[in-house]
PDB file of C-alpha atoms in Angstrom:
ATOM      1  CA  MET A 147       6.473  22.111   7.545  1.00 54.00           C
ATOM      2  CA  PRO A 148       6.307  25.132   9.806  1.00 56.00           C
ATOM      3  CA  ASN A 149       3.612  27.171   8.180  1.00 69.00           C
ATOM      4  CA  ASP A 150       1.171  24.146   7.523  1.00 80.00           C
ATOM      5  CA  PRO A 151      -2.061  24.106   9.496  1.00 86.00           C
ATOM      6  CA  ALA A 152      -2.103  21.728  12.445  1.00 93.00           C
ATOM      7  CA  PRO A 153      -3.220  18.108  11.532  1.00 96.00           C
ATOM      8  CA  LEU A 154      -6.887  17.391  12.126  1.00 97.00           C
ATOM      9  CA  ALA A 155      -6.076  13.547  12.155  1.00 98.00           C
ATOM     10  CA  HIS A 156      -2.947  11.357  12.285  1.00 98.00           C
ATOM     11  CA  VAL A 157      -2.474   8.130  10.265  1.00 98.00           C
ATOM     12  CA  VAL A 158      -1.868   4.848  11.012  1.00 98.00           C
ATOM     13  CA  LEU A 159       0.463   3.161   8.291  1.00 98.00           C
ATOM     14  CA  ILE A 160       0.027  -0.437   7.564  1.00 97.00           C
ATOM     15  CA  GLY A 161       2.574  -2.159   5.690  1.00 94.00           C
ATOM     16  CA  GLY A 162       3.589  -5.694   4.459  1.00 89.00           C
ATOM     17  CA  PRO A 163       4.193  -7.709   1.381  1.00 83.00           C
ATOM     18  CA  SER A 164       1.328  -7.833  -1.290  1.00 79.00           C
ATOM     19  CA  GLY A 165      -1.364 -10.102  -0.351  1.00 79.00           C
ATOM     20  CA  CYS A 166      -0.550 -10.071   3.594  1.00 83.00           C
ATOM     21  CA  GLY A 167      -3.912  -8.611   4.427  1.00 83.00           C
ATOM     22  CA  LYS A 168      -3.243  -5.116   4.814  1.00 90.00           C
ATOM     23  CA  SER A 169      -6.286  -3.972   2.957  1.00 89.00           C
ATOM     24  CA  ARG A 170      -8.712  -6.306   4.778  1.00 89.00           C
ATOM     25  CA  LEU A 171      -7.349  -5.011   8.166  1.00 93.00           C
ATOM     26  CA  ALA A 172      -7.618  -1.342   7.149  1.00 94.00           C
ATOM     27  CA  GLU A 173     -11.213  -1.972   5.808  1.00 94.00           C
ATOM     28  CA  GLN A 174     -12.309  -3.858   9.036  1.00 93.00           C
ATOM     29  CA  SER A 175     -11.103  -1.093  11.102  1.00 95.00           C
ATOM     30  CA  GLY A 176     -13.998   1.341   9.987  1.00 94.00           C
ATOM     31  CA  LEU A 177     -11.627   4.192   9.955  1.00 97.00           C
ATOM     32  CA  PRO A 178     -11.249   6.378   6.804  1.00 98.00           C
ATOM     33  CA  LEU A 179      -8.884   4.638   4.518  1.00 97.00           C
ATOM     34  CA  LEU A 180      -6.396   5.895   1.902  1.00 98.00           C
ATOM     35  CA  ARG A 181      -5.253   3.278  -0.471  1.00 96.00           C
ATOM     36  CA  LEU A 182      -1.816   4.114  -1.504  1.00 96.00           C
ATOM     37  CA  ASP A 183      -1.856   1.568  -4.261  1.00 92.00           C
ATOM     38  CA  ASP A 184      -4.332   3.844  -6.148  1.00 95.00           C
ATOM     39  CA  PHE A 185      -1.291   5.885  -6.964  1.00 97.00           C
ATOM     40  CA  TYR A 186       0.336   3.292  -9.228  1.00 95.00           C
ATOM     41  CA  ARG A 187       1.513   4.494 -12.611  1.00 96.00           C
ATOM     42  CA  SER A 188      -0.557   3.647 -15.684  1.00 94.00           C
ATOM     43  CA  GLY A 189       0.543   0.604 -17.556  1.00 91.00           C
ATOM     44  CA  ASP A 190       1.694   2.602 -20.570  1.00 93.00           C
ATOM     45  CA  ASP A 191       3.762   5.119 -18.535  1.00 95.00           C
ATOM     46  CA  PRO A 192       7.294   5.074 -19.990  1.00 94.00           C
ATOM     47  CA  ALA A 193       8.682   5.551 -16.337  1.00 94.00           C
ATOM     48  CA  LEU A 194       7.631   1.932 -15.327  1.00 95.00           C
ATOM     49  CA  PRO A 195      10.516  -0.215 -14.310  1.00 95.00           C
ATOM     50  CA  HIS A 196      10.875  -3.760 -15.866  1.00 94.00           C
ATOM     51  CA  LEU A 197      11.911  -7.190 -14.944  1.00 88.00           C
ATOM     52  CA  PRO A 198      14.713  -8.936 -16.774  1.00 91.00           C
ATOM     53  CA  THR A 199      11.832 -10.880 -18.581  1.00 88.00           C
ATOM     54  CA  GLY A 200      10.660  -7.561 -19.986  1.00 90.00           C
ATOM     55  CA  GLU A 201       7.368  -7.591 -17.780  1.00 88.00           C
ATOM     56  CA  VAL A 202       6.637  -4.573 -15.806  1.00 89.00           C
ATOM     57  CA  ASP A 203       7.798  -4.776 -12.233  1.00 88.00           C
ATOM     58  CA  TRP A 204       4.826  -3.681 -10.313  1.00 84.00           C
ATOM     59  CA  ASP A 205       6.615  -4.418  -6.964  1.00 80.00           C
ATOM     60  CA  HIS A 206       9.352  -1.814  -7.628  1.00 89.00           C
ATOM     61  CA  PRO A 207       8.742   1.650  -6.082  1.00 91.00           C
ATOM     62  CA  GLY A 208       9.294   3.140  -9.490  1.00 94.00           C
ATOM     63  CA  SER A 209       5.961   1.727 -10.541  1.00 95.00           C
ATOM     64  CA  TRP A 210       4.166   4.168  -8.167  1.00 94.00           C
ATOM     65  CA  HIS A 211       3.677   7.989  -7.776  1.00 96.00           C
ATOM     66  CA  ARG A 212       5.254   8.539  -4.391  1.00 96.00           C
ATOM     67  CA  ASP A 213       4.770  12.238  -4.482  1.00 96.00           C
ATOM     68  CA  ARG A 214       1.153  12.238  -5.370  1.00 97.00           C
ATOM     69  CA  ALA A 215       0.510   9.774  -2.412  1.00 97.00           C
ATOM     70  CA  LEU A 216       2.291  11.783   0.060  1.00 97.00           C
ATOM     71  CA  ALA A 217       0.528  15.044  -0.970  1.00 97.00           C
ATOM     72  CA  ALA A 218      -2.869  13.275  -0.610  1.00 98.00           C
ATOM     73  CA  LEU A 219      -1.925  11.784   2.859  1.00 97.00           C
ATOM     74  CA  ASP A 220      -0.819  15.214   4.053  1.00 97.00           C
ATOM     75  CA  GLU A 221      -3.855  16.952   2.669  1.00 97.00           C
ATOM     76  CA  LEU A 222      -6.222  14.516   4.148  1.00 98.00           C
ATOM     77  CA  ALA A 223      -4.609  14.860   7.535  1.00 98.00           C
ATOM     78  CA  ARG A 224      -4.550  18.640   7.530  1.00 97.00           C
ATOM     79  CA  THR A 225      -7.675  19.550   5.788  1.00 97.00           C
ATOM     80  CA  GLY A 226     -10.096  16.461   6.351  1.00 98.00           C
ATOM     81  CA  ARG A 227     -10.328  15.727   2.537  1.00 98.00           C
ATOM     82  CA  THR A 228      -8.582  14.873  -0.590  1.00 98.00           C
ATOM     83  CA  GLU A 229      -9.072  13.683  -4.068  1.00 97.00           C
ATOM     84  CA  VAL A 230      -7.670  10.309  -4.891  1.00 97.00           C
ATOM     85  CA  PRO A 231      -7.447   8.210  -8.111  1.00 97.00           C
ATOM     86  CA  ILE A 232      -9.528   5.068  -8.489  1.00 96.00           C
ATOM     87  CA  TYR A 233      -6.984   2.557  -9.875  1.00 94.00           C
ATOM     88  CA  ASP A 234      -8.226  -0.342 -11.920  1.00 90.00           C
ATOM     89  CA  ILE A 235      -5.782  -3.256 -12.224  1.00 82.00           C
ATOM     90  CA  ALA A 236      -7.463  -4.685 -15.087  1.00 80.00           C
ATOM     91  CA  ALA A 237      -7.473  -1.581 -17.060  1.00 87.00           C
ATOM     92  CA  ASN A 238      -3.928  -0.972 -15.895  1.00 86.00           C
ATOM     93  CA  GLY A 239      -4.561   2.529 -14.810  1.00 91.00           C
ATOM     94  CA  PRO A 240      -6.816   5.012 -13.154  1.00 93.00           C
ATOM     95  CA  VAL A 241     -10.488   5.092 -14.163  1.00 95.00           C
ATOM     96  CA  GLY A 242     -11.531   8.205 -12.351  1.00 95.00           C
ATOM     97  CA  THR A 243     -11.221  10.030  -8.931  1.00 97.00           C
ATOM     98  CA  ARG A 244     -13.055  10.096  -5.716  1.00 97.00           C
ATOM     99  CA  THR A 245     -13.191  12.217  -2.747  1.00 98.00           C
ATOM    100  CA  LEU A 246     -12.013  10.947   0.563  1.00 98.00           C
ATOM    101  CA  GLU A 247     -13.036  12.569   3.676  1.00 98.00           C
ATOM    102  CA  LEU A 248     -12.408  12.126   7.397  1.00 98.00           C
ATOM    103  CA  GLY A 249     -15.832  12.889   8.513  1.00 96.00           C
ATOM    104  CA  GLY A 250     -14.584  14.051  11.940  1.00 95.00           C
ATOM    105  CA  ALA A 251     -12.273  11.045  12.471  1.00 97.00           C
ATOM    106  CA  THR A 252      -9.026  11.974  14.206  1.00 97.00           C
ATOM    107  CA  ARG A 253      -7.428   8.758  13.084  1.00 97.00           C
ATOM    108  CA  PHE A 254      -7.273   7.294   9.564  1.00 98.00           C
ATOM    109  CA  VAL A 255      -5.336   4.435   7.868  1.00 98.00           C
ATOM    110  CA  ALA A 256      -3.102   4.351   4.900  1.00 98.00           C
ATOM    111  CA  GLU A 257      -1.985   0.907   3.422  1.00 96.00           C
ATOM    112  CA  GLY A 258      -0.189  -0.136   0.385  1.00 92.00           C
ATOM    113  CA  VAL A 259       2.780  -2.068  -1.127  1.00 87.00           C
ATOM    114  CA  PHE A 260       4.988   1.060  -0.990  1.00 92.00           C
ATOM    115  CA  VAL A 261       3.903   2.430   2.547  1.00 95.00           C
ATOM    116  CA  ALA A 262       7.543   2.539   3.611  1.00 95.00           C
ATOM    117  CA  GLU A 263       8.202   5.327   1.107  1.00 95.00           C
ATOM    118  CA  VAL A 264       6.259   7.724   3.028  1.00 97.00           C
ATOM    119  CA  ALA A 265       6.752   6.837   6.566  1.00 97.00           C
ATOM    120  CA  ALA A 266       9.727   9.107   7.182  1.00 96.00           C
ATOM    121  CA  ASP A 267       7.874  12.106   5.606  1.00 97.00           C
ATOM    122  CA  ALA A 268       4.634  11.453   7.641  1.00 97.00           C
ATOM    123  CA  ARG A 269       6.709  11.354  10.863  1.00 97.00           C
ATOM    124  CA  GLU A 270       8.529  14.434  10.036  1.00 96.00           C
ATOM    125  CA  ARG A 271       5.399  16.477   9.058  1.00 96.00           C
ATOM    126  CA  GLY A 272       3.826  15.422  12.315  1.00 97.00           C
ATOM    127  CA  ILE A 273       0.921  13.546  10.776  1.00 98.00           C
ATOM    128  CA  LEU A 274       2.100   9.920  11.881  1.00 98.00           C
ATOM    129  CA  ALA A 275       0.045   7.946  14.758  1.00 97.00           C
ATOM    130  CA  ASP A 276       1.895   4.651  14.233  1.00 97.00           C
ATOM    131  CA  ALA A 277       3.493   2.382  11.668  1.00 98.00           C
ATOM    132  CA  VAL A 278       2.946  -1.514  11.690  1.00 97.00           C
ATOM    133  CA  CYS A 279       3.521  -4.244   9.442  1.00 94.00           C
ATOM    134  CA  VAL A 280       1.632  -7.432   9.129  1.00 91.00           C
ATOM    135  CA  HIS A 281       3.575 -10.458  10.730  1.00 82.00           C
ATOM    136  CA  ARG A 282       2.719 -13.849   9.260  1.00 81.00           C
ATOM    137  CA  SER A 283       4.273 -16.742   7.282  1.00 77.00           C
ATOM    138  CA  ARG A 284       5.416 -15.695   3.899  1.00 80.00           C
ATOM    139  CA  TRP A 285       3.830 -19.030   2.509  1.00 82.00           C
ATOM    140  CA  LEU A 286       0.472 -18.183   3.940  1.00 80.00           C
ATOM    141  CA  THR A 287       0.779 -14.695   2.324  1.00 78.00           C
ATOM    142  CA  MET A 288       1.783 -16.354  -0.956  1.00 81.00           C
ATOM    143  CA  LEU A 289      -1.281 -18.457  -0.863  1.00 81.00           C
ATOM    144  CA  LEU A 290      -3.708 -15.788   0.101  1.00 80.00           C
ATOM    145  CA  ARG A 291      -2.235 -13.328  -2.614  1.00 80.00           C
ATOM    146  CA  PHE A 292      -2.699 -16.141  -5.289  1.00 84.00           C
ATOM    147  CA  VAL A 293      -6.374 -16.738  -4.286  1.00 86.00           C
ATOM    148  CA  ARG A 294      -7.116 -13.044  -4.165  1.00 84.00           C
ATOM    149  CA  ASP A 295      -5.374 -12.286  -7.553  1.00 79.00           C
ATOM    150  CA  VAL A 296      -7.243 -15.153  -9.321  1.00 86.00           C
ATOM    151  CA  ARG A 297     -10.536 -14.296  -7.728  1.00 84.00           C
ATOM    152  CA  GLU A 298     -10.233 -10.702  -8.935  1.00 81.00           C
ATOM    153  CA  HIS A 299      -8.769 -11.719 -12.413  1.00 80.00           C
ATOM    154  CA  ARG A 300      -5.724  -9.292 -11.606  1.00 79.00           C
ATOM    155  CA  LYS A 301      -3.462 -10.871 -14.298  1.00 82.00           C
ATOM    156  CA  PRO A 302      -2.988 -14.064 -16.486  1.00 86.00           C
ATOM    157  CA  VAL A 303      -2.447 -17.134 -14.020  1.00 86.00           C
ATOM    158  CA  PRO A 304       1.081 -17.929 -15.194  1.00 84.00           C
ATOM    159  CA  PHE A 305       2.105 -14.312 -14.484  1.00 85.00           C
ATOM    160  CA  LEU A 306       0.691 -14.657 -10.894  1.00 85.00           C
ATOM    161  CA  ILE A 307       2.541 -17.982 -10.296  1.00 84.00           C
ATOM    162  CA  ARG A 308       5.826 -16.403 -11.292  1.00 85.00           C
ATOM    163  CA  ARG A 309       5.258 -13.200  -9.428  1.00 81.00           C
ATOM    164  CA  GLY A 310       4.181 -15.264  -6.349  1.00 81.00           C
ATOM    165  CA  PHE A 311       7.347 -16.975  -6.045  1.00 87.00           C
ATOM    166  CA  LEU A 312       9.304 -13.740  -6.971  1.00 81.00           C
ATOM    167  CA  LEU A 313       7.545 -11.957  -4.061  1.00 82.00           C
ATOM    168  CA  ALA A 314       7.960 -14.903  -1.700  1.00 83.00           C
ATOM    169  CA  ARG A 315      11.785 -14.628  -2.163  1.00 84.00           C
ATOM    170  CA  ARG A 316      11.704 -10.924  -1.728  1.00 84.00           C
ATOM    171  CA  GLU A 317       9.499 -10.975   1.331  1.00 84.00           C
ATOM    172  CA  PRO A 318      12.292 -11.003   3.804  1.00 88.00           C
ATOM    173  CA  ALA A 319      13.879  -8.010   2.302  1.00 88.00           C
ATOM    174  CA  ILE A 320      10.528  -6.172   2.152  1.00 87.00           C
ATOM    175  CA  LEU A 321       9.930  -6.714   5.873  1.00 88.00           C
ATOM    176  CA  ALA A 322      13.589  -5.681   6.615  1.00 92.00           C
ATOM    177  CA  ARG A 323      12.810  -2.486   4.718  1.00 91.00           C
ATOM    178  CA  LEU A 324       9.691  -1.825   6.614  1.00 94.00           C
ATOM    179  CA  ARG A 325      11.613  -2.398  10.033  1.00 94.00           C
ATOM    180  CA  ASP A 326      14.314   0.072   8.757  1.00 95.00           C
ATOM    181  CA  ALA A 327      11.581   2.614   7.965  1.00 95.00           C
ATOM    182  CA  GLY A 328      10.352   2.387  11.720  1.00 96.00           C
ATOM    183  CA  PHE A 329       7.384  -0.157  11.227  1.00 97.00           C
ATOM    184  CA  ARG A 330       6.676  -2.522  14.093  1.00 95.00           C
ATOM    185  CA  PRO A 331       5.797  -6.301  13.139  1.00 93.00           C
ATOM    186  CA  VAL A 332       2.270  -7.007  14.660  1.00 94.00           C
ATOM    187  CA  THR A 333       0.070  -9.818  14.070  1.00 91.00           C
ATOM    188  CA  ALA A 334      -3.194  -9.425  12.320  1.00 89.00           C
ATOM    189  CA  ARG A 335      -5.114  -9.751  15.507  1.00 92.00           C
ATOM    190  CA  GLY A 336      -2.720  -7.160  17.201  1.00 94.00           C
ATOM    191  CA  ILE A 337      -3.414  -4.713  14.324  1.00 95.00           C
ATOM    192  CA  ARG A 338      -7.243  -5.182  14.762  1.00 93.00           C
ATOM    193  CA  GLY A 339      -6.935  -4.266  18.419  1.00 93.00           C
ATOM    194  CA  LEU A 340      -4.740  -1.207  17.563  1.00 92.00           C
ATOM    195  CA  LEU A 341      -7.234   0.009  15.185  1.00 92.00           C
ATOM    196  CA  SER A 342     -10.393  -0.587  17.175  1.00 87.00           C
TER     197      SER A 342
END
């Protein structure tokens, strides 16, 4: 945007299917982290998309506030701080807000299931440093996601099993969408090196 202040920092976007290790890689980097999944809609939002079974399709971009996530990404890059929701999966919605600050960092990380939805805008606004997606076996991702979701009591186990197989089937399309959005497939080790 022509009249916007120059960015103080640039973002590294990390994409990949749910459970592939995006959050862990972002946390391990030590860089300021914008969790885009905190911008999910509340469970009672009438705009939520649904699966044919009637359950909410949490893996559909319509289950997420893209505009709010993009505004926070841009504000953090240009001003060094932004307010973000604290989303609680068990509560099915935000339970508060927190202030995220750069603290003088010139790079920060943003990750989430729908990160591809903001890549083009981040590039156009001149705040994108890089866009990478985690490259690993979809079956390993499925296992890691299931273990994480059970450990964190995210949803009932039968739902997690059905969702796990659904996401495994969708994974090639998810990765193709990320590549189309300009994301480079990189191993977890390669991403660690990039962020160090």
